[in-house]
Structures are given as structure tokens and as C-alpha cells.
Short mmCIF file of C-alpha atoms and ligand atoms in Angstrom, two decimals:
data_model
loop_
_atom_site.label_atom_id
_atom_site.label_comp_id
_atom_site.label_asym_id
_atom_site.label_seq_id
_atom_site.Cartn_x
_atom_site.Cartn_y
_atom_site.Cartn_z
CA UNK A 54 89.11 91.05 36.09
CA UNK A 55 92.09 92.86 35.20
CA UNK A 56 93.74 94.33 38.08
CA UNK A 57 92.94 90.89 39.91
CA UNK A 58 94.59 89.47 37.76
CA UNK A 59 97.11 92.66 37.38
CA UNK A 60 97.83 92.36 41.11
CA UNK A 61 98.41 88.32 41.90
CA UNK A 62 101.16 88.55 38.77
CA UNK A 63 103.05 90.66 40.28
CA UNK A 64 102.16 89.68 44.37
CA UNK A 65 103.86 86.74 42.37
CA UNK A 66 106.70 88.36 41.07
CA UNK A 67 107.06 89.06 44.92
CA UNK A 68 106.78 85.82 46.28
CA UNK A 69 110.07 84.77 44.10
CA UNK A 70 112.21 86.74 44.69
CA UNK A 71 111.76 86.41 48.15
CA UNK A 72 111.74 83.29 48.16
CA UNK A 73 115.44 83.93 46.01
CA UNK A 74 116.73 86.41 48.48
CA UNK A 75 117.20 82.53 51.24
CA UNK A 76 118.19 80.23 48.19
CA UNK A 77 122.75 79.59 48.74
CA UNK A 78 123.95 82.38 46.61
CA UNK A 79 125.52 80.07 43.69
CA UNK A 80 128.86 82.74 43.57
CA UNK A 81 132.03 81.14 43.36
CA UNK A 82 134.48 83.17 45.50
CA UNK A 83 136.89 82.92 42.69
CA UNK A 84 140.82 83.08 44.39
CA UNK A 85 139.82 81.56 47.15
CA UNK A 86 137.53 78.99 45.64
CA UNK A 87 138.40 77.40 42.45
CA UNK A 88 136.58 74.83 40.24
CA UNK A 89 138.09 72.10 38.03
CA UNK A 90 137.62 72.34 34.73
CA UNK A 91 137.62 68.86 32.30
CA UNK A 92 140.34 67.78 31.55
CA UNK A 93 138.92 68.74 27.83
CA UNK A 94 138.47 72.43 29.02
CA UNK A 95 140.72 74.37 26.15
CA UNK A 96 142.81 76.82 27.91
CA UNK A 97 146.85 77.55 28.41
CA UNK A 98 148.36 75.63 24.65
CA UNK A 99 151.21 73.49 25.06
CA UNK A 100 153.55 71.07 22.86
CA UNK A 101 154.20 68.07 24.22
CA UNK A 102 157.55 65.66 23.90
CA UNK A 103 157.01 61.89 22.50
CA UNK A 104 157.53 59.72 24.58
CA UNK A 105 161.15 58.38 23.78
CA UNK A 106 161.40 62.47 24.95
CA UNK A 107 161.74 63.85 21.98
CA UNK A 108 160.18 67.07 20.92
CA UNK A 109 157.16 66.34 18.54
CA UNK A 110 156.44 69.26 16.55
CA UNK A 111 157.92 69.01 13.26
CA UNK A 112 157.05 72.92 11.76
CA UNK A 113 154.61 71.64 9.55
CA UNK A 114 152.83 75.42 10.07
CA UNK A 115 149.56 73.33 10.21
CA UNK A 116 148.32 75.42 13.37
CA UNK A 117 149.64 78.27 11.96
CA UNK A 118 147.67 78.65 9.08
CA UNK A 119 144.47 76.85 10.96
CA UNK A 120 144.28 79.89 13.20
CA UNK A 121 141.75 81.29 12.63
CA UNK A 122 143.43 84.88 14.16
CA UNK A 123 146.76 83.98 13.47
CA UNK A 124 148.38 84.25 16.46
CA UNK A 125 150.84 81.11 16.20
CA UNK A 126 153.95 81.76 14.09
CA UNK A 127 157.58 79.53 14.00
CA UNK A 128 160.12 79.60 12.24
CA UNK A 129 161.52 75.28 10.35
CA UNK A 130 164.63 74.30 10.68
CA UNK A 131 166.43 70.72 10.17
CA UNK A 132 167.76 68.87 14.03
CA UNK A 133 169.97 66.42 14.28
CA UNK A 134 168.99 62.87 12.66
CA UNK A 135 167.65 64.86 9.80
CA UNK A 136 164.48 65.76 12.33
CA UNK A 137 162.12 68.44 10.83
CA UNK A 138 161.73 71.27 14.08
CA UNK A 139 160.87 74.13 15.74
CA UNK A 140 163.78 76.78 15.69
CA UNK A 141 160.79 78.98 17.30
CA UNK A 142 157.74 78.71 17.88
CA UNK A 143 156.11 81.44 19.67
CA UNK A 144 152.13 81.62 20.53
CA UNK A 145 151.46 84.72 20.65
CA UNK A 146 148.64 84.52 23.84
CA UNK A 147 146.76 87.95 23.86
CA UNK A 148 145.62 87.09 20.90
CA UNK A 149 144.66 83.40 20.88
CA UNK A 150 141.12 82.61 21.43
CA UNK A 151 141.47 79.36 22.78
CA UNK A 152 139.47 77.50 20.09
CA UNK A 153 141.27 74.86 20.38
CA UNK A 154 141.83 74.72 15.19
CA UNK A 155 145.28 74.25 16.52
CA UNK A 156 145.59 71.22 18.62
CA UNK A 157 143.11 70.03 16.16
CA UNK A 158 145.83 70.53 13.07
CA UNK A 159 148.07 69.32 14.17
CA UNK A 160 149.28 65.61 12.83
CA UNK A 161 151.47 65.43 15.83
CA UNK A 162 149.66 66.15 18.45
CA UNK A 163 152.51 68.84 19.31
CA UNK A 164 150.09 71.10 20.22
CA UNK A 165 147.77 70.28 22.97
CA UNK A 166 145.39 72.75 24.97
CA UNK A 167 144.85 72.59 28.32
CA UNK A 168 143.03 72.79 31.31
CA UNK A 169 145.49 75.96 32.80
CA UNK A 170 143.53 79.44 32.69
CA UNK A 171 144.99 81.24 34.82
CA UNK A 172 147.73 83.17 32.56
CA UNK A 173 146.40 86.80 33.28
CA UNK A 174 149.81 89.07 32.49
CA UNK A 175 150.36 92.44 34.36
CA UNK A 176 152.22 92.86 30.98
CA UNK A 177 150.52 92.61 27.55
CA UNK A 178 154.39 91.52 26.45
CA UNK A 179 153.77 88.47 29.08
CA UNK A 180 151.23 86.70 27.27
CA UNK A 181 154.14 86.57 24.40
CA UNK A 182 155.17 82.37 24.50
CA UNK A 183 157.87 81.63 23.38
CA UNK A 184 159.04 77.18 22.76
CA UNK A 185 160.57 77.77 25.70
CA UNK A 186 157.64 78.65 27.95
CA UNK A 187 155.18 75.83 25.87
CA UNK A 188 157.17 73.05 25.30
CA UNK A 189 156.62 70.57 28.75
CA UNK A 190 158.83 67.30 29.39
CA UNK A 191 155.86 65.00 29.27
CA UNK A 192 153.18 63.56 26.55
CA UNK A 193 150.09 65.27 27.32
CA UNK A 194 146.87 63.58 26.16
CA UNK A 195 148.30 61.01 24.14
CA UNK A 196 150.89 59.12 26.37
CA UNK A 197 151.66 55.91 23.45
CA UNK A 198 151.29 58.45 20.38
CA UNK A 199 154.71 58.70 18.16
CA UNK A 200 154.85 60.49 15.54
CA UNK A 201 158.02 59.77 14.05
CA UNK A 202 156.42 55.08 14.13
CA UNK A 203 154.25 56.00 12.55
CA UNK A 204 155.75 58.35 8.87
CA UNK A 205 159.19 60.34 9.29
CA UNK A 206 160.62 58.10 6.40
CA UNK A 207 163.13 57.07 6.22
CA UNK A 208 164.72 59.83 9.12
CA UNK A 209 163.67 58.12 11.80
CA UNK A 210 164.08 54.18 11.05
CA UNK A 211 164.93 52.56 7.34
CA UNK A 212 161.24 52.31 4.99
CA UNK A 213 158.27 49.95 5.66
CA UNK A 214 159.27 49.31 9.27
CA UNK A 215 157.26 51.74 10.68
CA UNK A 216 154.72 50.61 13.13
CA UNK A 217 151.52 49.03 10.31
CA UNK A 218 154.19 49.33 7.50
CA UNK A 219 153.90 47.21 5.35
CA UNK A 220 157.75 46.56 4.02
CA UNK A 221 158.73 47.49 0.58
CA UNK A 222 158.09 46.45 -2.58
CA UNK A 223 160.96 45.72 -4.65
CA UNK A 224 159.93 47.98 -7.92
CA UNK A 225 162.93 46.48 -10.11
CA UNK A 226 161.99 42.36 -9.32
CA UNK A 227 159.22 41.39 -11.08
CA UNK A 228 157.08 39.35 -8.39
CA UNK A 229 154.87 41.09 -7.22
CA UNK B 200 108.61 126.35 67.21
CA UNK B 201 109.54 127.95 69.17
CA UNK B 202 106.74 129.75 70.55
CA UNK B 203 105.61 133.49 71.13
CA UNK B 204 109.34 134.56 72.08
CA UNK B 205 110.36 136.96 69.10
CA UNK B 206 114.09 135.94 69.74
CA UNK B 207 115.16 132.35 70.60
CA UNK B 208 117.61 131.96 73.41
CA UNK B 209 121.03 131.21 72.62
CA UNK B 210 119.90 126.87 74.16
CA UNK B 211 117.19 126.61 71.79
CA UNK B 212 119.36 127.43 69.09
CA UNK B 213 122.33 124.71 69.91
CA UNK B 214 119.43 122.91 69.93
CA UNK B 215 117.88 122.80 66.43
CA UNK B 216 121.94 123.29 65.40
CA UNK B 217 122.62 120.58 67.19
CA UNK B 218 119.42 118.00 65.41
CA UNK B 219 119.44 119.58 62.16
CA UNK B 220 123.63 117.52 62.31
CA UNK B 221 122.70 114.24 63.49
CA UNK B 222 119.60 114.35 61.10
CA UNK B 223 122.64 114.79 58.79
CA UNK B 224 124.91 112.64 59.39
CA UNK B 225 122.13 110.07 59.79
CA UNK B 226 120.74 110.64 56.54
CA UNK B 227 123.46 110.79 54.19
CA UNK B 228 125.37 107.47 56.84
CA UNK B 229 121.92 106.03 55.93
CA UNK B 230 121.67 106.48 52.23
CA UNK B 231 125.74 105.87 51.77
CA UNK B 232 124.74 101.17 53.38
CA UNK B 233 120.94 101.31 51.61
CA UNK B 234 122.74 101.90 47.96
CA UNK B 235 124.71 99.15 49.94
CA UNK B 236 122.07 97.52 50.81
CA UNK B 237 120.90 97.69 47.81
CA UNK B 238 123.20 95.79 46.15
CA UNK B 239 123.34 92.82 48.35
CA UNK B 240 119.56 92.58 48.89
CA UNK B 241 120.44 92.81 44.43
CA UNK B 242 122.90 89.85 43.80
CA UNK B 243 120.74 87.91 46.81
CA UNK B 244 117.62 88.30 44.74
CA UNK B 245 119.67 87.02 41.78
CA UNK B 246 121.41 84.60 44.08
CA UNK B 247 124.88 85.82 43.78
CA UNK B 248 126.85 87.35 47.02
CA UNK B 249 126.73 90.78 46.61
CA UNK B 250 129.47 93.28 47.23
CA UNK B 251 131.73 91.66 50.18
CA UNK B 252 135.21 92.20 49.71
CA UNK B 253 136.19 95.83 51.07
CA UNK B 254 136.01 95.07 55.22
CA UNK B 255 133.87 92.69 56.99
CA UNK B 256 131.02 92.33 55.16
CA UNK B 257 131.12 94.75 52.42
CA UNK B 258 130.80 97.07 54.84
CA UNK B 259 133.12 99.15 53.62
CA UNK B 260 132.42 99.15 50.44
CA UNK B 261 130.36 103.02 50.50
CA UNK B 262 133.72 104.74 51.76
CA UNK B 263 135.38 102.51 48.80
CA UNK B 264 132.69 103.79 46.40
CA UNK B 265 133.05 107.44 48.29
CA UNK B 266 136.78 107.57 47.31
CA UNK B 267 136.12 106.21 44.03
CA UNK B 268 133.96 109.32 42.81
CA UNK B 269 135.85 111.05 45.11
CA UNK B 270 139.37 111.13 42.59
CA UNK B 271 137.30 110.47 39.70
CA UNK B 272 137.15 113.11 36.38
CA UNK B 273 134.37 115.71 37.02
CA UNK B 274 133.67 116.53 33.20
CA UNK B 275 131.04 119.03 31.94
CA UNK B 276 130.65 117.54 27.29
CA UNK B 277 131.74 121.05 26.21
CA UNK B 278 128.54 121.90 24.46
CA UNK B 279 127.38 121.81 27.50
CA UNK B 280 125.75 124.49 29.56
CA UNK B 281 127.95 124.36 32.40
CA UNK B 282 126.63 126.58 34.77
CA UNK B 283 123.48 124.58 34.37
CA UNK B 284 125.58 121.22 34.48
CA UNK B 285 127.49 122.08 37.25
CA UNK B 286 124.34 123.46 39.52
CA UNK B 287 122.09 120.14 38.92
CA UNK B 288 123.74 117.28 41.21
CA UNK B 289 122.85 119.29 43.84
CA UNK B 290 118.88 120.59 43.16
CA UNK B 291 118.67 116.89 43.14
CA UNK B 292 119.70 116.27 46.55
CA UNK B 293 119.08 119.16 48.50
CA UNK B 294 114.98 119.00 48.36
CA UNK B 295 115.32 115.70 49.55
CA UNK B 296 117.75 116.68 52.28
CA UNK B 297 115.70 119.27 52.92
CA UNK B 298 112.57 117.16 52.77
CA UNK B 299 113.73 115.41 55.93
CA UNK B 300 113.27 118.38 58.41
CA UNK B 301 109.70 118.65 58.34
CA UNK B 302 109.16 114.52 59.26
CA UNK B 303 109.31 114.33 62.82
CA UNK B 304 111.71 110.81 63.79
CA UNK B 305 110.79 109.77 67.27
CA UNK B 306 108.71 111.37 70.33
CA UNK B 307 109.11 114.18 71.87
CA UNK B 308 112.04 114.63 74.71
CA UNK B 309 112.78 116.54 78.10
CA UNK B 310 117.09 117.43 77.78
CA UNK B 311 118.38 120.08 79.50
CA UNK B 312 114.83 121.00 81.04
CA UNK B 313 112.75 121.31 78.07
CA UNK B 314 109.78 119.87 75.60
CA UNK B 315 112.61 119.08 72.24
CA UNK B 316 110.37 117.33 69.87
CA UNK B 317 112.78 115.41 67.46
CA UNK B 318 112.12 116.84 63.80
CA UNK B 319 114.04 120.02 62.60
CA UNK B 320 111.46 121.97 61.95
CA UNK B 321 107.36 121.20 63.01
CA UNK B 322 104.86 123.66 60.42
CA UNK B 323 102.25 124.46 59.96
CA UNK B 324 101.96 123.67 56.56
CA UNK B 325 104.62 120.74 57.11
CA UNK B 326 102.25 118.94 54.43
CA UNK B 327 102.65 121.78 51.55
CA UNK B 328 106.26 122.72 51.60
CA UNK B 329 107.13 118.71 50.94
CA UNK B 330 104.48 118.44 47.86
CA UNK B 331 106.42 121.77 47.03
CA UNK B 332 110.10 120.52 47.68
CA UNK B 333 109.23 117.26 46.13
CA UNK B 334 108.41 120.30 42.62
CA UNK B 335 111.35 121.63 42.88
CA UNK B 336 113.76 118.66 43.25
CA UNK B 337 112.52 117.12 39.07
CA UNK B 338 114.15 120.42 38.13
CA UNK B 339 117.53 118.65 39.26
CA UNK B 340 116.34 116.27 37.24
CA UNK B 341 115.15 118.22 34.39
CA UNK B 342 118.36 120.27 34.19
CA UNK B 343 120.74 118.01 34.50
CA UNK B 344 119.42 116.40 31.49
CA UNK B 345 119.15 120.03 29.55
CA UNK B 346 122.41 120.88 30.78
CA UNK B 347 124.68 117.93 29.11
CA UNK B 348 123.29 119.08 25.69
CA UNK B 349 122.49 115.59 24.58
CA UNK B 350 119.17 113.33 23.73
CA UNK B 351 119.45 111.05 25.89
CA UNK B 352 119.69 113.03 28.74
CA UNK B 353 116.83 115.48 27.79
CA UNK B 354 114.41 112.61 26.82
CA UNK B 355 115.61 111.33 30.46
CA UNK B 356 114.39 114.85 31.65
CA UNK B 357 111.37 114.97 29.56
CA UNK B 358 109.80 112.13 30.94
CA UNK B 359 111.57 113.07 34.45
CA UNK B 360 109.18 115.84 33.51
CA UNK B 361 106.68 114.30 31.78
CA UNK B 362 106.17 111.87 35.04
CA UNK B 363 106.56 114.24 38.00
CA UNK B 364 103.51 116.15 36.51
CA UNK B 365 100.97 112.85 35.96
CA UNK B 366 102.66 111.14 39.07
CA UNK B 367 102.61 114.41 41.77
CA UNK B 368 98.67 115.50 41.43
CA UNK B 369 97.64 111.58 42.86
CA UNK B 370 100.00 111.36 45.60
CA UNK B 371 98.70 114.94 46.19
CA UNK B 372 95.22 113.60 45.64
CA UNK B 373 96.30 110.58 47.89
CA UNK B 374 97.30 113.17 51.21
CA UNK B 375 94.60 115.09 51.46
CA UNK B 376 92.19 111.90 53.15
CA UNK B 377 95.01 111.99 55.89
CA UNK B 378 95.04 115.83 55.87
CA UNK B 379 90.44 115.86 56.34
CA UNK B 380 90.95 112.75 59.36
CA UNK B 381 93.92 115.01 61.15
CA UNK B 382 92.74 118.08 60.23
CA UNK B 383 95.97 119.78 60.18
CA UNK B 384 98.90 119.78 57.15
CA UNK B 385 101.17 119.62 60.90
CA UNK B 386 102.79 116.07 60.33
CA UNK B 387 103.02 116.36 64.39
CA UNK B 388 99.81 116.50 64.71
CA UNK B 389 99.58 114.61 61.50
CA UNK B 390 101.30 111.84 63.80
CA UNK B 391 99.51 112.22 66.95
CA UNK B 392 95.76 111.21 64.50
CA UNK B 393 97.35 107.93 64.50
CA UNK B 394 97.14 107.28 68.32
CA UNK B 395 93.95 105.56 67.99
CA UNK B 396 95.03 103.76 64.63
CA UNK B 397 97.27 104.07 62.07
CA UNK B 398 95.47 105.48 59.18
CA UNK B 399 96.20 102.27 56.93
CA UNK B 400 93.63 100.92 58.53
CA UNK B 401 91.49 103.98 57.89
CA UNK B 402 92.80 104.59 53.70
CA UNK B 403 95.03 101.55 52.02
CA UNK B 404 94.16 102.75 49.36
CA UNK B 405 94.76 106.24 49.44
CA UNK B 406 98.16 103.80 50.68
CA UNK B 407 98.38 101.90 48.33
CA UNK B 408 98.24 105.37 46.04
CA UNK B 409 100.75 106.90 47.64
CA UNK B 410 102.75 104.26 47.26
CA UNK B 411 102.66 103.18 43.99
CA UNK B 412 103.41 107.91 43.83
CA UNK B 413 105.99 107.44 46.22
CA UNK B 414 107.79 105.11 43.03
CA UNK B 415 107.35 107.52 40.69
CA UNK B 416 108.60 110.07 42.43
CA UNK B 417 112.22 108.51 43.37
CA UNK B 418 111.37 107.54 39.48
CA UNK B 419 112.38 104.11 40.62
CA UNK B 420 112.21 100.70 38.62
CA UNK B 421 109.17 100.02 37.47
CA UNK B 422 108.93 103.61 37.50
CA UNK B 423 112.39 104.68 36.07
CA UNK B 424 112.52 105.97 33.19
CA UNK B 425 113.82 109.63 33.23
CA UNK B 426 116.81 106.85 34.06
CA UNK B 427 116.24 103.52 31.65
CA UNK B 428 119.13 102.75 31.16
CA UNK B 429 118.18 99.71 29.23
CA UNK B 430 116.68 102.67 26.64
CA UNK B 431 118.50 105.69 27.57
CA UNK B 432 121.83 104.45 28.41
CA UNK B 433 121.59 106.10 32.09
CA UNK B 434 119.11 109.42 31.57
CA UNK B 435 119.79 112.72 32.30
CA UNK B 436 122.43 111.40 34.02
CA UNK B 437 123.91 110.06 31.27
CA UNK B 438 126.89 112.25 30.98
CA UNK B 439 127.91 112.96 34.22
CA UNK B 440 130.87 110.96 36.17
CA UNK B 441 132.18 112.22 39.57
CA UNK B 442 131.14 113.09 42.27
CA UNK B 443 128.31 114.79 40.31
CA UNK B 444 126.79 111.77 39.39
CA UNK B 445 126.89 110.08 43.35
CA UNK B 446 125.37 112.96 44.14
CA UNK B 447 121.79 112.39 41.72
CA UNK B 448 122.68 109.00 43.34
CA UNK B 449 122.52 109.33 46.29
CA UNK B 450 120.15 112.30 45.82
CA UNK B 451 117.99 109.11 44.82
CA UNK B 452 118.39 107.16 48.07
CA UNK B 453 117.34 110.05 50.00
CA UNK B 454 114.73 110.04 48.57
CA UNK B 455 113.58 106.74 48.73
CA UNK B 456 114.40 107.52 52.43
CA UNK B 457 113.35 110.45 53.17
CA UNK B 458 109.17 109.57 51.91
CA UNK B 459 109.19 106.68 53.47
CA UNK B 460 109.77 108.26 56.65
CA UNK B 461 106.58 109.93 55.26
CA UNK B 462 104.70 106.98 54.20
CA UNK B 463 105.23 105.82 57.50
CA UNK B 464 104.23 109.65 59.24
CA UNK B 465 101.15 110.12 57.29
CA UNK B 466 100.46 106.96 56.88
CA UNK B 467 101.73 103.79 59.89
CA UNK B 468 101.69 106.28 62.06
CA UNK B 469 105.12 108.09 61.91
CA UNK B 470 106.89 106.98 65.51
CA UNK B 471 104.48 105.87 67.24
CA UNK B 472 103.76 101.93 68.16
CA UNK B 473 104.19 100.02 70.91
CA UNK B 474 107.14 98.75 74.08
CA UNK B 475 109.83 99.94 71.33
CA UNK B 476 110.81 103.34 71.67
CA UNK B 477 109.75 105.36 69.11
CA UNK B 478 113.45 106.49 67.95
CA UNK B 479 113.43 102.63 66.81
CA UNK B 480 109.92 102.47 65.35
CA UNK B 481 110.05 105.11 62.76
CA UNK B 482 113.15 104.32 62.04
CA UNK B 483 112.69 100.20 61.45
CA UNK B 484 109.57 101.79 59.60
CA UNK B 485 111.66 103.52 57.37
CA UNK B 486 113.78 100.73 56.57
CA UNK B 487 111.00 97.98 55.86
CA UNK B 488 110.19 100.82 53.35
CA UNK B 489 113.83 101.36 52.16
CA UNK B 490 113.40 97.25 51.64
CA UNK B 491 110.08 97.29 49.68
CA UNK B 492 111.76 99.66 47.58
CA UNK B 493 114.68 97.93 46.52
CA UNK B 494 112.72 94.14 46.61
CA UNK B 495 110.09 95.32 44.34
CA UNK B 496 113.17 97.34 42.73
CA UNK B 497 114.63 93.36 42.04
CA UNK B 498 111.37 91.89 41.11
CA UNK B 499 108.75 93.74 38.81
CA UNK B 500 110.33 94.98 34.69
CA UNK B 501 109.99 98.28 33.62
CA UNK B 502 106.79 99.96 32.25
CA UNK B 503 105.63 100.77 29.03
CA UNK B 504 105.90 105.76 28.60
CA UNK B 505 102.52 105.11 27.67
CA UNK B 506 101.25 102.48 30.75
CA UNK B 507 103.14 105.01 32.87
CA UNK B 508 100.64 107.59 31.97
CA UNK B 509 96.74 105.96 31.56
CA UNK B 510 97.78 104.54 35.35
CA UNK B 511 98.72 108.70 35.58
CA UNK B 512 96.47 109.99 34.65
CA UNK B 513 93.44 107.14 33.81
CA UNK B 514 93.98 105.17 36.88
CA UNK B 515 95.73 106.48 40.36
CA UNK B 516 94.54 110.14 40.17
CA UNK B 517 89.87 108.68 38.99
CA UNK B 518 90.33 106.86 41.74
CA UNK B 519 91.62 109.14 44.99
CA UNK B 520 89.51 111.86 43.97
CA UNK B 521 86.59 108.73 44.58
CA UNK B 522 88.22 108.67 47.26
CA UNK B 523 88.53 112.10 48.87
CA UNK B 524 84.94 112.00 47.94
CA UNK B 525 84.12 109.02 50.01
CA UNK B 526 86.61 110.05 52.54
CA UNK B 527 84.40 113.31 53.16
CA UNK B 528 80.56 111.64 53.20
CA UNK B 529 81.38 108.88 56.07
CA UNK B 530 83.45 112.77 58.16
CA UNK B 531 79.80 113.99 57.42
CA UNK B 532 78.39 110.57 58.28
CA UNK B 533 80.67 110.49 61.43
CA UNK B 534 80.11 114.01 62.59
CA UNK B 535 82.63 115.85 64.62
CA UNK B 536 84.88 112.41 65.42
CA UNK B 537 85.77 111.06 62.77
CA UNK B 538 88.21 108.30 64.63
S1 LIG C 155 143.66 77.65 19.90
FE1 LIG C 155 143.33 78.56 18.24
S2 LIG C 155 143.76 80.55 18.95
FE2 LIG C 155 143.96 80.45 20.20
S3 LIG C 155 146.74 79.09 18.90
FE3 LIG C 155 145.16 77.18 18.30
S4 LIG C 155 144.00 77.28 16.47
FE4 LIG C 155 144.95 79.87 17.08
S1 LIG C 156 152.77 72.02 16.79
FE1 LIG C 156 151.40 70.48 15.36
S2 LIG C 156 150.19 71.79 13.69
FE2 LIG C 156 151.39 72.64 14.80
S3 LIG C 156 153.46 72.94 13.32
FE3 LIG C 156 154.28 71.95 15.32
S4 LIG C 156 153.22 69.90 14.07
FE4 LIG C 156 152.48 71.31 13.21
#
């Protein structure tokens, strides 16, 4: 009978919702209770340093190019010892969509995402982070990595002296 | 009623005014808290917590809502009909409150040496007044939608009217058997007739029809087609803001209370019940109905429009008619004392 089927359906529904009334809510009362996000969570972006304390960022513009919303801008300059670095580096977090493309693109592991998601500001202009706000005093997720050990030829070490590099070949010599 | 006195004495008038004031106060407060209760219960159904920030357990939330509604801009669409637009919310809320005048909400008490019925007006034709007022209430919906001069609002109010026509009929017909059993249109008589047994025992069918009809009457899920936020933005009150929207909103909840009270009066013995005082019984029943409405809202989806029409015209109305005939036949066989 259709009427009986319909009534059973309605009563089953009512019974289900009744069970849910008695169930514990899953709500997390945010400012008081906070869940700890995974370390891979993509939130506030930082610029890390290498193990020696030098700035990792070489102002290569790759992050800026990868950014789908164009919220990273910088100006490259040459620092002490011929190392490239950013004269200024700016991320506009009011536009950032936290996609993580910048961190993926970065060849030096300089730009990294952190799990700190509490970056609301009253004034939208406060969401424009400058280099001073972004630069941190640690190595972030990859504490060993030092870009200049592998590359940066002729700037921090002579040619052929980097980690995993073969000694230079004398191109003018006859022997291979 | 005052009886044969042509000039009622001042005491009588004072008591009646006090009663009206008390009823207004209780109804409005209860309606405000019903909004809160609905939000909390719906939240529980959905495994959430609901509003719990303002005051202990969120109990001051209605006050916060009131302040918010009062301080919002009272906007009238430029192409709308200003007068009707401003009047319609009151036309929706006032009949709902007025209906409560005929509901007996407690056993009569003796106060200052006179019997005081716990009812604002015990009319001879109380039931008919209820039917009349509930038809008037839909004018608020219809005119509100019409005066907004917006497609969604107009569609909502058209649906409201069509819904009214299909449900008023089955609602009225489902009440006929109670009148036949109680032999009176007066609500206090209907309550008194249920002293031996509530009418829901004799008339389960009529109760079911009445329940479905009042769900449609107060435009709640599964019959919230005039609002239908998934299809019509907010239906007839799309264009309303501030306290005028609040009036429509609170009118809906007053309607729940009033219709719950009437359902209790017609089928569940009104204020009658063992042990506890009548006032508690009555309000307990009203709140139980309110909970049922909220529970249903948290469970059922909205009917499609043709399904609603189908249900109203092809199921409920014939069922109510058959029920009347069956009751009449039974009364005829049982002779003069039906109960
Ligand atoms: S996370 Fe995405 S949007 Fe944000 S700065 Fe990096 S690339 Fe741009
Ligand atoms: S953060 Fe990385 S990708 Fe961006 S400019 Fe610096 S080194 Fe290049």
C-alpha cells in the first residue's frame, strides 16, 4: 500500500532525526577550542633562512610567476658576496588563495606554507605582508637544505666545489 | 461573557484587560523563544550546537535578534505599493494574535469572588471566528507579495493563496466532527465535552487531517511553498527587511503557538489533564505541538506544488468528508448521547 509505505518513510525519517537530537554535536567552539592542523596545512606564508642563517630567497621571481592571483611582488638586488636577494618582497594575503603553488615553484625552499591560519586583520591593508613580516629566523620544513651548497656557482664557493659536484674539467687540456 | 448585564462593571473590564495584556505578553515572549528553540533544535538535529553565545546557553539571543531587526533599514522597493507594503506584515501577525482570544488556556479560577474563565473571549461561534481569522491572515501574505512588485514575492503570495484555498477547506471539514461531538461551536464547551475522553480517541482521522492542515496553514516545511527559499529566494517576504520582516517572521511562530493551542483544544482536551493544573497541561500541549512542528521541519523535504494540491484536494478533503459522514452515522446509531 502506498499510504503505508509513505507513512513508514516519514516515520523512519522522524526517528533518524530524533536520534540526531540526542547525539553529541560535532561543533568545535572556535576561539576557545582550536583544532591543530596538519603540518602540511597551507596557511600563512613565510620566507625561511638556510642553516647558516642566510636568506634563502634569491629573488628569482618563480613564485611570483607561479602565483595564479599575482599576489607576490618583489625587487631583486645583489647583496654582500654577490648573492642575489630581494630588496623588497611583498605578499598580499588579501588576494592569496593559499594554493601553495609558490612554495612548489621555489627552487631554494625559501617560500613555505605554515599551519598558522589565524591571519585575519581589521584593516585590509594590514594583510599586505612585507619582507620583514615574512622572513623568519629558522629553516622551516627542510632544515638541512642549503641552496648555495648545490648551486650558486662562483658566488659562495669556487666552481666544482659544491656538494655532489664534480671538479671542473680543464677544457683547454688534451686529456679527458 | 458577562451574562445578561448590559453595562459590565469596571472590575470585569479591568480583569479582561489584564487578561489580554498577560496573554499578549506570554504569546510574544513565547514566540520569540520559539524562534530560539527552533534554531537550537534544528541545530541538534544537524549535529550542531546552535546559537549559544548571547547570555547563558544563548538565552538572550531573541533580545539580540530584536535589536538587530529594529536597527535595520526599513526598506520599501521603489516600484512597490508603499501603503500595502507597510500594512501587510501587520495583517499577517495581528489575526494570528487575535485568534488566541478564543482559546481557553486554563481551568477557570476564582478571583475576587468571581469565576474568571482563563480565556479572553468565550464566543458562541469561537470556532467560526478562528476559521475567519485564519483566512484573513493570508491577506498579509498575498498583499505583501503583491505590494513588493517583485516576481519572487508575487509567486510566493500566489502560492500562499492557492495553498489557503486547498487547506482551509480540509481544516474546516476536519473540525466538523468535533463540533458534532461537542454540540457547540463554543471552545469552552468543546473542552468540557472532552472531560470523559479526548476527541483524538474518537476522531484520530480528523486529528490527522487537522494536523496536516495546520502545518500548511502556518506555511511550514513540508508546506512552505509561499517561502520556498530554494526556489523563490524568500517567497512573499523577499523584499522585506528590518522589523517588518520580523513581524512576518514572528507571526509565523505566533501562528504555530495558536494553532498548536487550537489543536490541543479541539482534540487533546484543551487544558484538561490529570494531576497537574490546567495551565501547565495546556502550555505543555502547545509546546509539544511546537516541538513536533520543529521536528518535522528538521526532517521532511518540501512538497512539490502539484503534490500539495493533490494532497489537499484529492486526499484530505474527501477523507474529511467521509469522516463527517461516518461520524454522523455513528451519532445517529448511538442516539442522543454520543459519548
Ligand atoms: S599560495 Fe598561491 S595564491 Fe598564495 S602566494 Fe602562493 S601561489 Fe600565490
Ligand atoms: S621565494 Fe623562492 S621562488 Fe620566490 S623569488 Fe625567492 S627564491 Fe624565487
